[in-house]
Short mmCIF file of C-alpha atoms in Angstrom, two decimals:
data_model
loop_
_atom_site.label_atom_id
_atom_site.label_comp_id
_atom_site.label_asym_id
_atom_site.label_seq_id
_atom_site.Cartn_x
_atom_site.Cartn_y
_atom_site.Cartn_z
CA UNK O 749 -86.87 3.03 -43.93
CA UNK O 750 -84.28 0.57 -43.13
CA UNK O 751 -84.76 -2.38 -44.86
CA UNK O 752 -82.53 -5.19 -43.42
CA UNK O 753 -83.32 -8.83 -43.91
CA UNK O 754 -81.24 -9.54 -40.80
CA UNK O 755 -84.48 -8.06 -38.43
CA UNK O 756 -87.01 -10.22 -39.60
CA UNK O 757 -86.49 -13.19 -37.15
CA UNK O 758 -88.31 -14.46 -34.13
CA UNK O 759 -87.83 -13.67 -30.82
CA UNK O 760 -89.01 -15.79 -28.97
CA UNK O 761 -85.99 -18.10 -28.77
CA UNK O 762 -83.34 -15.49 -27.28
CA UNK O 763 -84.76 -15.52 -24.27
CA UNK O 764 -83.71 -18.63 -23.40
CA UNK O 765 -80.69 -18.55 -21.12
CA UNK O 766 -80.87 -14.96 -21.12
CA UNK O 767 -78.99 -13.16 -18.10
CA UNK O 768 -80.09 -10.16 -16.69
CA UNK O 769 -78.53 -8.09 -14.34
CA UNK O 770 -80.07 -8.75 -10.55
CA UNK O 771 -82.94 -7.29 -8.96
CA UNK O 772 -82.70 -6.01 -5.44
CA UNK O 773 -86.23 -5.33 -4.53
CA UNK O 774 -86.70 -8.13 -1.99
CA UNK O 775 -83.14 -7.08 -0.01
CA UNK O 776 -84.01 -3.21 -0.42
CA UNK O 777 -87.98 -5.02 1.33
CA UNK O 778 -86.01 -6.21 4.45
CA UNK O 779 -83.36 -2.73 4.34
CA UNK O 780 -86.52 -0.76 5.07
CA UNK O 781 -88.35 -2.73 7.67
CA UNK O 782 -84.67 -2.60 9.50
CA UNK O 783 -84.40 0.76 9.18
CA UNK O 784 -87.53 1.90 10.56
CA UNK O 785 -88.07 -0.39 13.10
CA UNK O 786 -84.83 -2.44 14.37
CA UNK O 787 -81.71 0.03 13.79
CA UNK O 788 -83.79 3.00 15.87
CA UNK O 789 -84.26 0.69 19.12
CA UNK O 790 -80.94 -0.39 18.89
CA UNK O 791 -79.18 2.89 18.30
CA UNK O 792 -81.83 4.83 21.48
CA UNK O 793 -80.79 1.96 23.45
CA UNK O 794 -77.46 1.84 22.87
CA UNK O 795 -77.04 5.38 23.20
CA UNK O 796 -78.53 5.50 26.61
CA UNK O 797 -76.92 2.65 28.23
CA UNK O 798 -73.15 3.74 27.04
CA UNK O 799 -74.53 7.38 27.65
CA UNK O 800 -74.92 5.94 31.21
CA UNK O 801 -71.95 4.45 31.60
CA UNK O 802 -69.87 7.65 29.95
CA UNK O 803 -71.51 9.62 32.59
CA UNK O 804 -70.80 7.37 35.62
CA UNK O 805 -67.27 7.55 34.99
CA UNK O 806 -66.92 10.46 34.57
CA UNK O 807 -69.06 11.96 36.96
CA UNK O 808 -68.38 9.53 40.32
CA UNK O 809 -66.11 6.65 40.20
CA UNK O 810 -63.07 8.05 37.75
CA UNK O 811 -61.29 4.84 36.26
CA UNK O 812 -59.31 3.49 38.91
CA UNK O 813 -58.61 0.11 37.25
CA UNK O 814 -56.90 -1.02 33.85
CA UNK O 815 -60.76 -2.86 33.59
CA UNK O 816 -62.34 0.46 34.04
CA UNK O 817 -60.48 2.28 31.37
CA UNK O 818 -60.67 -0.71 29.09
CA UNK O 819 -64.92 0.08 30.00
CA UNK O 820 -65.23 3.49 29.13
CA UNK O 821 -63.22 3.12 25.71
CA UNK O 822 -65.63 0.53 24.33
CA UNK O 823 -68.69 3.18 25.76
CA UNK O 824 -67.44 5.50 23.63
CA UNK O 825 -66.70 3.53 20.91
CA UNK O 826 -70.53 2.03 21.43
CA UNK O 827 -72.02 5.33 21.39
CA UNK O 828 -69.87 6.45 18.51
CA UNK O 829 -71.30 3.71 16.52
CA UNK O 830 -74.91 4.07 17.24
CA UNK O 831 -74.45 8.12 16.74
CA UNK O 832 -72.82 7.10 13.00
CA UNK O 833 -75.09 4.32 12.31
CA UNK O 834 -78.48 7.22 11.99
CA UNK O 835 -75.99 9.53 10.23
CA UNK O 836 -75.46 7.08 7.36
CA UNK O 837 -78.99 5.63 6.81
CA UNK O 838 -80.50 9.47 6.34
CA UNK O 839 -77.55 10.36 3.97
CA UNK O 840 -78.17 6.66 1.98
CA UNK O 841 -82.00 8.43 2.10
CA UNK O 842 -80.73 11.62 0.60
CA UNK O 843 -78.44 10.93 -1.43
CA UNK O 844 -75.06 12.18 0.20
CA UNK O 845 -76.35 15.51 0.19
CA UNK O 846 -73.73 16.42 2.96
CA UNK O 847 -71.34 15.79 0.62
CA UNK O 848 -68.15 13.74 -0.46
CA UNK O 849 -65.99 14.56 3.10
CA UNK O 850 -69.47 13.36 5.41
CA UNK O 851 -69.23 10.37 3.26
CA UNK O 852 -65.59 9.63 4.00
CA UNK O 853 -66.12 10.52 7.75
CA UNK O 854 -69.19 8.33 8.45
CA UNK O 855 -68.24 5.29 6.82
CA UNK O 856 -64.12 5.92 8.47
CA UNK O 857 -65.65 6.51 12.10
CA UNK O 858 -68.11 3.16 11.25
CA UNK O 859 -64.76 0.82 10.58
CA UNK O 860 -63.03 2.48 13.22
CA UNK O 861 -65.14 1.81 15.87
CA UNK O 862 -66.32 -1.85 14.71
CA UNK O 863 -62.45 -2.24 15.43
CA UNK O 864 -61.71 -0.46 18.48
CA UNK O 865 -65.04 -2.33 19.63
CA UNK O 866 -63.77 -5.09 19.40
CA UNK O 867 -60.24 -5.03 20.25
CA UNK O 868 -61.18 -3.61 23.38
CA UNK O 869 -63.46 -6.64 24.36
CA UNK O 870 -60.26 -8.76 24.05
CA UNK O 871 -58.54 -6.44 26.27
CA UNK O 872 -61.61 -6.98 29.13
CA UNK O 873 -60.81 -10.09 28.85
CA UNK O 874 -57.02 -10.42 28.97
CA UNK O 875 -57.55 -8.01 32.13
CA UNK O 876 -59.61 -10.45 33.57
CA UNK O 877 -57.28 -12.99 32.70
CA UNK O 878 -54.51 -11.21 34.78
CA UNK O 879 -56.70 -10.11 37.86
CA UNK O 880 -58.08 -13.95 38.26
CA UNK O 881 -55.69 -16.32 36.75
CA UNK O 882 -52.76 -14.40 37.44
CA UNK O 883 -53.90 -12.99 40.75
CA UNK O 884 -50.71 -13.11 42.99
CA UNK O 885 -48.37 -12.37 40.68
CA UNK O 886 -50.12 -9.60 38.58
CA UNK O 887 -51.53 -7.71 41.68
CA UNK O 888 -48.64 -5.22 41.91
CA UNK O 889 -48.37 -4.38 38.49
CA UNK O 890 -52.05 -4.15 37.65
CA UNK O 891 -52.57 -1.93 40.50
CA UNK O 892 -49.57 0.51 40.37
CA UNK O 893 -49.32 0.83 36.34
CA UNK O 894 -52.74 2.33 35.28
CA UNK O 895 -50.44 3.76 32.68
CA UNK O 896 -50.32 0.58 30.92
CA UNK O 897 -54.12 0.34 29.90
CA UNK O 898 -54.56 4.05 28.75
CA UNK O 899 -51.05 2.80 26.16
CA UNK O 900 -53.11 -0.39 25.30
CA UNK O 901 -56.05 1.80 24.79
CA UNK O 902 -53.81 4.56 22.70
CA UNK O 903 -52.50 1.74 20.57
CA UNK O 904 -55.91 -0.37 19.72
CA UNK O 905 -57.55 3.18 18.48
CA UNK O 906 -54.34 4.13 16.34
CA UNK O 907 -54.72 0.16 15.06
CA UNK O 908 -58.17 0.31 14.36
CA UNK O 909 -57.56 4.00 12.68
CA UNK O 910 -54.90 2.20 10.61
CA UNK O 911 -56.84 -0.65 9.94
CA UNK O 912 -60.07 1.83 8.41
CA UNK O 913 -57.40 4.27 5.94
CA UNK O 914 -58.52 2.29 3.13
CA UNK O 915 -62.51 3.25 4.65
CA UNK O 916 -61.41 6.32 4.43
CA UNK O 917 -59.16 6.80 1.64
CA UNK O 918 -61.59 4.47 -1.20
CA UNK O 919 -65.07 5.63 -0.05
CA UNK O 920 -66.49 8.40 -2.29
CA UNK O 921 -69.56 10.38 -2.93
CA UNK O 922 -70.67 9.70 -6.77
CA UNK O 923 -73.52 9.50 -9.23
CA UNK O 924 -75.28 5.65 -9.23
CA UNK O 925 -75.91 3.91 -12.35
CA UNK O 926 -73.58 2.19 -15.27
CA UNK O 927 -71.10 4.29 -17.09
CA UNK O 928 -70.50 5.18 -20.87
CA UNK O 929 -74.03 4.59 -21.63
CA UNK O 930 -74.62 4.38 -25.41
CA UNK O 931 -78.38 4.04 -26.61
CA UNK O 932 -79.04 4.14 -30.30
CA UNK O 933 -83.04 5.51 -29.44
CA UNK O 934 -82.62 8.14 -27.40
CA UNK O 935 -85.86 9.51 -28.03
CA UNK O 936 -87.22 5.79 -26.23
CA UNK O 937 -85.20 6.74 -23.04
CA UNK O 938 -86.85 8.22 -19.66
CA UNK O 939 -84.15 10.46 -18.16
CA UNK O 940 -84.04 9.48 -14.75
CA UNK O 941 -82.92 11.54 -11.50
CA UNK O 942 -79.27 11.29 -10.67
CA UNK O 943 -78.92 9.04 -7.44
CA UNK O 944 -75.82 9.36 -5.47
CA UNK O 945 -74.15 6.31 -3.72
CA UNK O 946 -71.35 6.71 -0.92
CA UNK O 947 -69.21 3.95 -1.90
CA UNK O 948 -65.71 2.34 -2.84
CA UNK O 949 -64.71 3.73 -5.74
CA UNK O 950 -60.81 2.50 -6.98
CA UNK O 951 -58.98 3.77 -9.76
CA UNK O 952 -58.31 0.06 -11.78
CA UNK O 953 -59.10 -2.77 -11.89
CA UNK O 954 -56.73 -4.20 -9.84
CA UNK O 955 -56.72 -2.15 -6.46
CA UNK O 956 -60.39 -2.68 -7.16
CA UNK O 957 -59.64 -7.02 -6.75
CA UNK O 958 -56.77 -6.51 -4.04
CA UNK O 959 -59.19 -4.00 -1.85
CA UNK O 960 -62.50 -5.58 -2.52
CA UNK O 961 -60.63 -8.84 -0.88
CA UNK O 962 -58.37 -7.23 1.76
CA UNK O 963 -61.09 -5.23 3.65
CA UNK O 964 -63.35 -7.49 4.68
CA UNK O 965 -60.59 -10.34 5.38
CA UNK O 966 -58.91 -8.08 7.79
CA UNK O 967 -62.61 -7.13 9.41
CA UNK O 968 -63.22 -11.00 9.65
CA UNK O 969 -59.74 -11.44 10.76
CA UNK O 970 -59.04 -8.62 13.29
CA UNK O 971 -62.11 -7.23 14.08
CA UNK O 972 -63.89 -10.80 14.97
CA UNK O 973 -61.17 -14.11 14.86
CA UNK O 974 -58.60 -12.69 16.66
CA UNK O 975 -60.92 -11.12 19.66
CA UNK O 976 -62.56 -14.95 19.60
CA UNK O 977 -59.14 -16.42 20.24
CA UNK O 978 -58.16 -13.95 23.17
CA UNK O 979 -61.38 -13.98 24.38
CA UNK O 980 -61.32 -17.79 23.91
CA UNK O 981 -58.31 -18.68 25.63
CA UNK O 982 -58.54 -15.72 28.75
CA UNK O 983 -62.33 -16.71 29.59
CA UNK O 984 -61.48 -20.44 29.49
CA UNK O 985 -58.24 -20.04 31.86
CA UNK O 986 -60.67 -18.01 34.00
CA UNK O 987 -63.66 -20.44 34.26
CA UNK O 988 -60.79 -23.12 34.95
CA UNK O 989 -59.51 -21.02 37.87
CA UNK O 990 -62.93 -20.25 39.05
CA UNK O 991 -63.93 -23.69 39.54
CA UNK O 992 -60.81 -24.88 41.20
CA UNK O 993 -61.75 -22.21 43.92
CA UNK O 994 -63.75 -23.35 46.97
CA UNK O 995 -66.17 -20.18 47.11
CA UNK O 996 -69.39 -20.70 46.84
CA UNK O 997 -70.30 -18.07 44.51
CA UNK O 998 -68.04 -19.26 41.90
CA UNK O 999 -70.64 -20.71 39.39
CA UNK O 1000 -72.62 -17.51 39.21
CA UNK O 1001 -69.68 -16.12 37.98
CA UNK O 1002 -68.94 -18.65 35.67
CA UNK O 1003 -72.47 -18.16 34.37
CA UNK O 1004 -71.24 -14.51 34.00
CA UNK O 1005 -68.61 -14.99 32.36
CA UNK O 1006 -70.00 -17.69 29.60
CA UNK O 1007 -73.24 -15.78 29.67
CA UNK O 1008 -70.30 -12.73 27.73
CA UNK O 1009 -68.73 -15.20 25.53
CA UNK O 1010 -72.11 -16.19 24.67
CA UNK O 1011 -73.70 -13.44 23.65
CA UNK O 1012 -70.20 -12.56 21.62
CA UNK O 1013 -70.12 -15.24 19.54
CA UNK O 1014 -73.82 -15.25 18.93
CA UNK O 1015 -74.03 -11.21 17.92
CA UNK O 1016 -70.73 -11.39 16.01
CA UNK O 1017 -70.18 -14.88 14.18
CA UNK O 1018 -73.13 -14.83 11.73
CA UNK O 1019 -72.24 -11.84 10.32
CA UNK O 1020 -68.41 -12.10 9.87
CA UNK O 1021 -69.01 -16.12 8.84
CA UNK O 1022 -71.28 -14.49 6.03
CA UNK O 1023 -69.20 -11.99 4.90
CA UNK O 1024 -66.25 -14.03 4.62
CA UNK O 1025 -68.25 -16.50 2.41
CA UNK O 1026 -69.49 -13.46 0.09
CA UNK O 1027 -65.68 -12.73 0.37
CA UNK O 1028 -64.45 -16.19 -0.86
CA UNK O 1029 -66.99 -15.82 -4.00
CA UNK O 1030 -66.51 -12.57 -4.91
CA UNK O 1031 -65.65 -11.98 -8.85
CA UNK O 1032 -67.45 -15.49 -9.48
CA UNK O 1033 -70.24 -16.09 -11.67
CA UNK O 1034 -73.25 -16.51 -9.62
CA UNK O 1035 -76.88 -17.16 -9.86
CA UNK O 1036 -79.32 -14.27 -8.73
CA UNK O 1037 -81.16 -15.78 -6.46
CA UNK O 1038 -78.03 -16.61 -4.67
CA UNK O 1039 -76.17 -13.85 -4.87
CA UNK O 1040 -79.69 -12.66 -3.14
CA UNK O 1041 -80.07 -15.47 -0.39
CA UNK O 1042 -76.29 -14.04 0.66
CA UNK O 1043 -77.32 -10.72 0.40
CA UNK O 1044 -80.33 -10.88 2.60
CA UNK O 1045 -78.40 -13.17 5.44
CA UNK O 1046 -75.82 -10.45 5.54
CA UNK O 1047 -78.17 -7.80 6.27
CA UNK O 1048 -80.06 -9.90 8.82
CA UNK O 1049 -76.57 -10.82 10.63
CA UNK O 1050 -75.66 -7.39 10.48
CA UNK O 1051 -78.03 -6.18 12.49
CA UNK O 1052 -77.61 -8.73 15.41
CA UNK O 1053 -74.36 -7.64 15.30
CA UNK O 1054 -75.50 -4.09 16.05
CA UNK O 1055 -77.65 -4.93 18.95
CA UNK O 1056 -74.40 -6.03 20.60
CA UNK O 1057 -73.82 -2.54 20.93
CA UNK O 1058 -76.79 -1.52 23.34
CA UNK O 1059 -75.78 -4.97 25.43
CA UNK O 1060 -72.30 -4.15 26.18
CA UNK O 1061 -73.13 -1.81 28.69
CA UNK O 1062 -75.47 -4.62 30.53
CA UNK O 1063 -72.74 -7.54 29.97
CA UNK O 1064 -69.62 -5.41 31.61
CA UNK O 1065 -70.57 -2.43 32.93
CA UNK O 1066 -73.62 -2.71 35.05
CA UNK O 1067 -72.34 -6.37 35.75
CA UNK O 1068 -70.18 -4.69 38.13
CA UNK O 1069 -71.11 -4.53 41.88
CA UNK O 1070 -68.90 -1.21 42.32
CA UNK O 1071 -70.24 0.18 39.13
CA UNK O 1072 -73.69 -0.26 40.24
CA UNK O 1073 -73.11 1.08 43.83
CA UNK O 1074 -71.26 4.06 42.25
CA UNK O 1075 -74.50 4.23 39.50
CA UNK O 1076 -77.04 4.51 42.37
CA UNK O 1077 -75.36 7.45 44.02
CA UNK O 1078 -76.35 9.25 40.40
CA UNK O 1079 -79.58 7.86 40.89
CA UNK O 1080 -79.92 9.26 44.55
CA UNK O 1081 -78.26 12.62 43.84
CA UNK O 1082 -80.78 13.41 40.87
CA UNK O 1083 -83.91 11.96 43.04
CA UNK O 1084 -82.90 12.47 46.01
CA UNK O 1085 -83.68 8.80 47.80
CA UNK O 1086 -83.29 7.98 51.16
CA UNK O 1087 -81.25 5.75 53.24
CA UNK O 1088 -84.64 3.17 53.56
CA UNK O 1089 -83.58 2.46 50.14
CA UNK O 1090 -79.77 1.61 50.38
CA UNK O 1091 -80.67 -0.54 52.99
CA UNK O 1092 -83.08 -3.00 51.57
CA UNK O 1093 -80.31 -3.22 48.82
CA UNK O 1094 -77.45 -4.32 51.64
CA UNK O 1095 -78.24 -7.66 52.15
CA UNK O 1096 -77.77 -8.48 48.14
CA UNK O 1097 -75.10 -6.30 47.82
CA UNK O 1098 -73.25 -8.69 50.70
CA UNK O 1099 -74.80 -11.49 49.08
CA UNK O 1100 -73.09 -10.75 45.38
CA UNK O 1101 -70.24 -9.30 46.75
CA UNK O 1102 -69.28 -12.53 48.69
CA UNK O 1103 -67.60 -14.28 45.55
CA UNK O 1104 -63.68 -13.20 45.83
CA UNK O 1105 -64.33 -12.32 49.71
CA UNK O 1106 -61.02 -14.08 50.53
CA UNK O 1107 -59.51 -12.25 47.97
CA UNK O 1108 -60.47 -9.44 48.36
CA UNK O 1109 -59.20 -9.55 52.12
CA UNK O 1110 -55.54 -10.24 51.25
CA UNK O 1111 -54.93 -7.92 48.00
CA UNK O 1112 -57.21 -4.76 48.91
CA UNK O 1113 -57.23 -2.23 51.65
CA UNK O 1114 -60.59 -1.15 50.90
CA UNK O 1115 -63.34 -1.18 49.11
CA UNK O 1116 -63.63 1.13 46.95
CA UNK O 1117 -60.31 -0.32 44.97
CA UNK O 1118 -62.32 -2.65 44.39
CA UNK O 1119 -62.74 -3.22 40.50
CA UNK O 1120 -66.30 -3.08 38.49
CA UNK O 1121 -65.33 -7.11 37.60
CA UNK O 1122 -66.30 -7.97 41.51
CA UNK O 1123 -69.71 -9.82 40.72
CA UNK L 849 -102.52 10.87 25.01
CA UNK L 850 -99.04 12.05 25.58
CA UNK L 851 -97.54 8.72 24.64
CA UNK L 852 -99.92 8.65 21.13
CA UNK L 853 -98.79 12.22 20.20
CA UNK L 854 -94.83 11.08 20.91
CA UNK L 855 -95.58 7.75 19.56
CA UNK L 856 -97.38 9.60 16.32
CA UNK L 857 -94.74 11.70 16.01
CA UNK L 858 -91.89 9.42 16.34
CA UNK L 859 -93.42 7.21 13.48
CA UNK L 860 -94.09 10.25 11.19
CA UNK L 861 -90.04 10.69 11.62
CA UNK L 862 -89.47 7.37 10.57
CA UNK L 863 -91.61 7.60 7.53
CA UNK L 864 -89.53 10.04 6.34
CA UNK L 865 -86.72 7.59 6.00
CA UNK L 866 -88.59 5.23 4.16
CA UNK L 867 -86.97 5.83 0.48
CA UNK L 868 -85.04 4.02 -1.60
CA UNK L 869 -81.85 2.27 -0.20
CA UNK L 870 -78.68 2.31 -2.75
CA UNK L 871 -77.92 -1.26 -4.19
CA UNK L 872 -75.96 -1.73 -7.36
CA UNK L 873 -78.15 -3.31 -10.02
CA UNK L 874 -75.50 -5.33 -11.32
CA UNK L 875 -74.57 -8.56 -13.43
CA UNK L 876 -73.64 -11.78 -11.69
CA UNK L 877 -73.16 -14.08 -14.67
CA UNK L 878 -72.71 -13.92 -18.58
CA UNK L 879 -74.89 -15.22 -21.37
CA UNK L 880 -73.55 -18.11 -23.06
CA UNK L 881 -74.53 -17.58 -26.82
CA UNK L 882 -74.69 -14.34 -28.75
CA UNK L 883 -77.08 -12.55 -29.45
CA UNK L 884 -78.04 -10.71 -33.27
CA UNK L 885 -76.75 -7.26 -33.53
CA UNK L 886 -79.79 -6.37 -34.63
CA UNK L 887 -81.56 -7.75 -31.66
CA UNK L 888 -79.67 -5.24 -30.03
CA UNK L 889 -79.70 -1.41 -29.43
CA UNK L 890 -77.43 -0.42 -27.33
CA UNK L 891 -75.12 -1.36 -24.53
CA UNK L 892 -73.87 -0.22 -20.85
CA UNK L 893 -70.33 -0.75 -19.42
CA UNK L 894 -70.25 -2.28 -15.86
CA UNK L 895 -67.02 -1.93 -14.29
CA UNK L 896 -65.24 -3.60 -11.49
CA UNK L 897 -64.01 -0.42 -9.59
CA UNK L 898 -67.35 0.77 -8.19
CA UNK L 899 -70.09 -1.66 -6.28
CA UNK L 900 -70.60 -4.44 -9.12
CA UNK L 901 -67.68 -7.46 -8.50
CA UNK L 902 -67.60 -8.62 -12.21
CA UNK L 903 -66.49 -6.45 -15.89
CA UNK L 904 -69.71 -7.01 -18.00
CA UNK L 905 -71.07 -5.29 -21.03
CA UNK L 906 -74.83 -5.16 -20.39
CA UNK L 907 -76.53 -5.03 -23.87
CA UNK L 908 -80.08 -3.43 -24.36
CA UNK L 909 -82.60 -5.52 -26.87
CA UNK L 910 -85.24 -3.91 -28.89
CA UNK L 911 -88.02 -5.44 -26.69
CA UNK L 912 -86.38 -3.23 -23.94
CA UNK L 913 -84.83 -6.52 -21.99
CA UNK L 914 -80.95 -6.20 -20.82
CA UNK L 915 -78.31 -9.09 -21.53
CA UNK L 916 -74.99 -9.89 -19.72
CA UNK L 917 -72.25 -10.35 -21.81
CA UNK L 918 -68.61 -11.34 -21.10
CA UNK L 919 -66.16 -8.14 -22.79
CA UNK L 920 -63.33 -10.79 -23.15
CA UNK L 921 -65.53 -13.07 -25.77
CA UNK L 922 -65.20 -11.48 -29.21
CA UNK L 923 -68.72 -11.90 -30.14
CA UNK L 924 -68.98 -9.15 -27.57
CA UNK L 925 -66.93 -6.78 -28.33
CA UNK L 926 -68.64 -7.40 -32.53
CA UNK L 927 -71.63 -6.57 -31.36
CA UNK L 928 -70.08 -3.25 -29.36
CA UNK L 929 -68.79 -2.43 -33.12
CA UNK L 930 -72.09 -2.84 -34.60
CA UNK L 931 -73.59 -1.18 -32.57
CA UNK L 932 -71.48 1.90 -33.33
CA UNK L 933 -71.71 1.67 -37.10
CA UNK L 934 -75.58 1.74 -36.54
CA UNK L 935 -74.82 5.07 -34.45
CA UNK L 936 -72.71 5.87 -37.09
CA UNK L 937 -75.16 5.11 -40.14
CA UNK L 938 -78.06 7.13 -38.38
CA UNK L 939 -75.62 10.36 -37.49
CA UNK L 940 -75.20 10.32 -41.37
CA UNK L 941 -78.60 9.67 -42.61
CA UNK L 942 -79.60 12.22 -40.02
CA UNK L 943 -77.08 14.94 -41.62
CA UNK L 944 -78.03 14.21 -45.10
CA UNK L 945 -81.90 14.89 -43.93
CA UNK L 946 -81.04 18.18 -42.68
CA UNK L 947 -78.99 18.64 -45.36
CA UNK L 948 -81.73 18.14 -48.11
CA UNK L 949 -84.11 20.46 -45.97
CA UNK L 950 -81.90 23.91 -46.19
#
């Protein structure tokens, strides 16, 4: 029987500016409803479109422009995402049970391609930039140095790669919960089952600061600010172009082309605008509730910035009037359709295709050089 | 009926994702005046290098609430040291109980 004056007080007054750690439940609320509803239309979606797109290259028109190579790396990248992004939700639902080198491997191949993703939307557009701005003088080299794209292409993975070592170096599988526990009662504790995060996990305190704030500046930074600006200045040089020109179809495809930006900046700038606000106040005394208003915002924005994902394919790819002509011979080779049907489509292929007519009649031969940019 | 049994199905494979998602419980700000020792009974470290942002010693009160506290104040790190005499106190008490019984 202990008998120590110092217990016999009231305690009603120490709760008073007490500070508890934070609840989650209301973010973990929203996490679910995403998960089983949003994430699994985005990531069928986007797999079929970019599966689409993967195939059409391959299969029928090949990549005969820097454009089409630029295409088929952000498919794959797309596809690689929305193949991850399933991956990492059931292994958050079980905890890590695949282990400490799936963990590494899902969250590197996540950073990687948010990266690459990105970086190669920039390159679209610096393409397009060349091809319309630049037309005269960049015809010849576009045209004869194929080469160049696949070494842009080589470089923006090996960035991105570089860019996602501390993803993959940092991340590790380990047991959730506070460490050196020390209860005086142990008799009044409930042993609970060991939960398993997949999570950074730094050796001081120090690479804990300098990583917690260099990883998601250099996301904001690469991965969205610096594909704004190229995308920025290359779209607005070509919408300048496009107006000076005297065809006809020129504001469709300056709807096109601000109808991309659009959706870009839309998909992409919550998100990163978030996270570099979380970034700004992170190791700051906060309040809970909001620590959890920033919290739920980020997961909302992240998902819009998923469904980007299962639009690229309709914003570049399909966009394309060769890409869809060489997407319809798929089409007619699996079911078989008859000519009635290619020619109800002729009059709006001539129709679309008349934008860049004149062009087209003094820097190609043919048309099937022709890039999947002809709208 | 096709589309129910796919549509059934599909849902029942979604269910089975419906667990809890990982968060870090963690503390955001410290309490401003200390707290008795024997308030107290016991204490969690939160470190920095794992998913919480901010070094915190999370007490645990005797009505089963848990308190921030900041490690670098030195009623903190007093109350960690009381806390370990009481550990201390009841290892002894505890030996000198078996020790009576034999």
């Amino acid at each position: 029987m202990i008998n120590d004056s110092s217990e016999n007080y009231n305690y009603g007054d120490y709760y008073e500016g007490a500070v508890e750690p934070c609840s989650v439940e209301s973010r973990q609320k929203l996490e679910n409803f995403l998960r089983l509803f949003i994430h699994p239309i985005i990531c069928v979606a986007g797999f079929i479109g970019n599966s689409l797109v993967i195939v059409t290259y391959a299969l029928y028109k090949r990549t005969k422009s820097m454009t089409d190579v630029y295409l088929l790396n952000v498919a794959i990248a797309d596809i690689l995402f929305v193949v991850a992004l399933p991956l990492i939700i059931y292994s958050e639902q079980h905890s890590w049970a695949m282990g400490n080198m799936s963990c590494k491997l899902l969250r590197g191949i996540y950073s990687v391609n948010l990266y690459s993703g990105m970086l190669l939307l920039a390159c679209i557009s610096g393409d397009r930039y060349l091809a319309i701005v630049q037309a005269r003088r960049s015809f010849r080299l576009r045209s004869s140095t194929l080469l160049y794209s696949h070494l842009v292409c080589a470089a923006v993975w090996l960035l991105a790669l570089l860019l996602s070592l501390p993803t993959f170096i940092f991340y590790e599988r380990y047991e959730n919960g506070l460490t050196e526990s020390t209860f005086l009662f142990n008799n009044n504790t409930i042993m609970e089952e060991i939960q398993y995060v997949c999570s950074f996990k730094f050796e001081s305190n120090e690479t804990a600061r300098m990583m917690k704030t260099i990883v998601p500046s250099s996301q904001v930074a690469v991965g969205f600010f610096l594909p704004l600006l190229i995308m920025g200045f290359c779209y607005s040089s070509v919408i300048v172009t496009l107006l000076r020109a005297k065809n006809f179809q020129r504001h469709k495809a300056v709807r096109v082309v601000l109808t991309v930006v659009l959706v870009f900046v839309v998909c992409h700038m919550p998100y990163n605008l978030v996270l570099l606000y979380h970034t700004i106040n992170l190791f700051e005394q906060q309040e809970c509730s909001h620590e959890e208003a920033v919290a739920l915002t980020m997961t909302i924005t992240e998902s819009l910035a998923y469904l980007h994902s299962c639009l690229n394919p309709l914003l570049y790819a399909f966009i394309g009037v060769n890409f869809r002509n060489h997407f319809r011979k798929i089409l007619r080779d699996i079911w078989c359709l008859g000519k009635n049907y290619m020619s109800a489509r002729r009059s709006s292929r001539v129709t679309t295709e008349m934008y860049l007519s004149t062009r087209r009649s003094m820097d190609y031969s043919n048309n099937e050089n022709g890039t999947s940019f002809t709208m | 009926m096709g589309n129910i049994k796919i549509c059934t199905l599909y849902f029942i494979v979604l269910l089975s994702f419906l667990v809890e998602t990982e968060s870090a419980i963690c503390c955001l700000r410290y309490v401003k005046n200390p707290r008795r020792c024997g308030f107290l009974k016991g204490y969690d470290i939160q470190i920095m290098t794992e998913g919480c942002d901010l070094p915190a010693i999370i007490f645990h009160t005797v009505t089963g609430r848990s308190i921030c506290a900041n490690p670098s104040q030195n009623w903190t790190q007093e109350r960690v040291l009381c806390l370990k005499k009481k550990a201390e106190t009841m290892k002894t008490k505890t030996m000198s109980m078996f020790t009576t019984l034999s």
